Amino acid sequence: FACYDLAAVRYVAAITPAEQLTTGQGIRNAVQSGIGFLFGTFFGGLVIQHFGETVLYRGAAALVTMGLVGFRVFGGMTELSRPSSAEEKVPDRAASVGKETDFF
């Protein structure tokens, strides 16, 4: 889960314009934590109730395998880095540690 979550955050950061990073992460979180969990538990419960746990886990394994194959066949993500202009907008806080800063 940790690898998936990190990859999802990095992917959204890579495809979202710099001025809308927070909105992009909010949408990702809503889809993952809201809609994803809602549909996952609902349909997972239906599958277990009607077909059993074995069918649920084998079906999940089949979906993951199809996703991996599709990701490999269609190329997946080719670059995770943001454009240099977005990187320049991030302040270097480490350089200002211990120095007086004029905020006004």
Short mmCIF file of C-alpha atoms in Angstrom, two decimals:
data_model
loop_
_atom_site.label_atom_id
_atom_site.label_comp_id
_atom_site.label_asym_id
_atom_site.label_seq_id
_atom_site.Cartn_x
_atom_site.Cartn_y
_atom_site.Cartn_z
CA PHE A 1 0.00 0.00 0.00
CA ALA A 2 2.81 2.43 0.84
CA CYS A 3 4.37 2.04 -2.61
CA TYR A 4 1.01 2.51 -4.31
CA ASP A 5 0.20 5.60 -2.28
CA LEU A 6 3.61 7.16 -2.93
CA ALA A 7 3.33 6.40 -6.64
CA ALA A 8 -0.17 7.91 -6.80
CA VAL A 9 0.97 11.12 -5.10
CA ARG A 10 4.00 11.41 -7.41
CA TYR A 11 1.92 10.69 -10.51
CA VAL A 12 -0.67 13.33 -9.67
CA ALA A 13 2.11 15.82 -8.88
CA ALA A 14 3.71 15.08 -12.25
CA ILE A 15 0.56 15.61 -14.33
CA THR A 16 -0.97 18.52 -12.40
CA PRO A 17 -0.06 22.15 -13.15
CA ALA A 18 2.04 23.70 -10.37
CA GLU A 19 -0.65 26.20 -9.37
CA GLN A 20 -3.21 23.39 -8.87
CA LEU A 21 -1.14 20.79 -6.98
CA THR A 22 -3.32 20.97 -3.88
CA THR A 23 -6.52 20.55 -5.90
CA GLY A 24 -5.04 17.58 -7.76
CA GLN A 25 -4.02 15.85 -4.54
CA GLY A 26 -7.44 16.56 -3.03
CA ILE A 27 -9.19 14.95 -5.99
CA ARG A 28 -6.83 11.95 -5.81
CA ASN A 29 -7.55 11.55 -2.12
CA ALA A 30 -11.32 11.84 -2.63
CA VAL A 31 -11.28 9.20 -5.36
CA GLN A 32 -9.02 6.84 -3.42
CA SER A 33 -10.38 7.25 0.09
CA GLY A 34 -13.98 8.04 -0.71
CA ILE A 35 -15.22 6.53 -3.92
CA GLY A 36 -12.64 3.72 -4.05
CA PHE A 37 -13.32 2.44 -0.55
CA LEU A 38 -17.09 2.81 -0.99
CA PHE A 39 -17.26 0.78 -4.20
CA GLY A 40 -14.54 -1.64 -3.12
CA THR A 41 -16.24 -2.66 0.09
CA PHE A 42 -19.70 -2.72 -1.46
CA PHE A 43 -18.86 -4.84 -4.49
CA GLY A 44 -16.34 -6.93 -2.54
CA GLY A 45 -19.07 -7.77 -0.05
CA LEU A 46 -21.45 -8.74 -2.84
CA VAL A 47 -18.87 -11.02 -4.45
CA ILE A 48 -18.07 -12.69 -1.11
CA GLN A 49 -21.75 -13.12 -0.29
CA HIS A 50 -22.65 -14.70 -3.64
CA PHE A 51 -19.43 -16.43 -4.72
CA GLY A 52 -17.07 -16.67 -1.74
CA GLU A 53 -13.65 -15.37 -0.77
CA THR A 54 -11.73 -17.46 -3.29
CA VAL A 55 -13.49 -15.86 -6.24
CA LEU A 56 -12.93 -12.38 -4.78
CA TYR A 57 -9.17 -12.85 -4.34
CA ARG A 58 -8.68 -14.62 -7.65
CA GLY A 59 -10.65 -11.89 -9.39
CA ALA A 60 -8.57 -9.22 -7.69
CA ALA A 61 -5.38 -11.01 -8.75
CA ALA A 62 -6.68 -11.18 -12.33
CA LEU A 63 -7.48 -7.44 -12.32
CA VAL A 64 -4.02 -6.59 -10.98
CA THR A 65 -2.39 -8.80 -13.62
CA MET A 66 -4.44 -7.18 -16.39
CA GLY A 67 -3.48 -3.75 -15.07
CA LEU A 68 0.22 -4.64 -15.02
CA VAL A 69 0.08 -6.06 -18.53
CA GLY A 70 -1.82 -3.03 -19.80
CA PHE A 71 0.63 -0.70 -18.10
CA ARG A 72 3.53 -2.54 -19.72
CA VAL A 73 1.93 -2.77 -23.19
CA PHE A 74 0.77 0.84 -23.36
CA GLY A 75 3.97 2.29 -21.94
CA GLY A 76 2.82 3.58 -18.59
CA MET A 77 4.41 6.73 -17.28
CA THR A 78 7.60 7.80 -18.96
CA GLU A 79 8.62 10.71 -16.72
CA LEU A 80 7.84 11.70 -13.16
CA SER A 81 9.72 14.97 -12.90
CA ARG A 82 7.97 18.32 -13.08
CA PRO A 83 9.09 21.02 -15.50
CA SER A 84 11.98 23.13 -14.22
CA SER A 85 9.78 26.23 -13.98
CA ALA A 86 7.68 24.54 -11.28
CA GLU A 87 10.79 23.51 -9.36
CA GLU A 88 12.05 27.11 -9.34
CA LYS A 89 8.88 28.29 -7.58
CA VAL A 90 9.57 26.16 -4.49
CA PRO A 91 11.52 28.21 -1.92
CA ASP A 92 14.73 26.75 -0.53
CA ARG A 93 13.98 26.79 3.18
CA ALA A 94 17.12 24.87 4.09
CA ALA A 95 19.27 27.77 2.88
CA SER A 96 17.46 30.25 5.15
CA VAL A 97 17.69 28.24 8.39
CA GLY A 98 19.41 30.29 11.09
CA LYS A 99 19.36 33.50 9.07
CA GLU A 100 17.26 36.54 9.79
CA THR A 101 14.41 36.89 7.33
CA ASP A 102 12.55 40.07 6.53
CA PHE A 103 8.89 39.08 6.25
CA PHE A 104 7.50 42.61 5.89
#
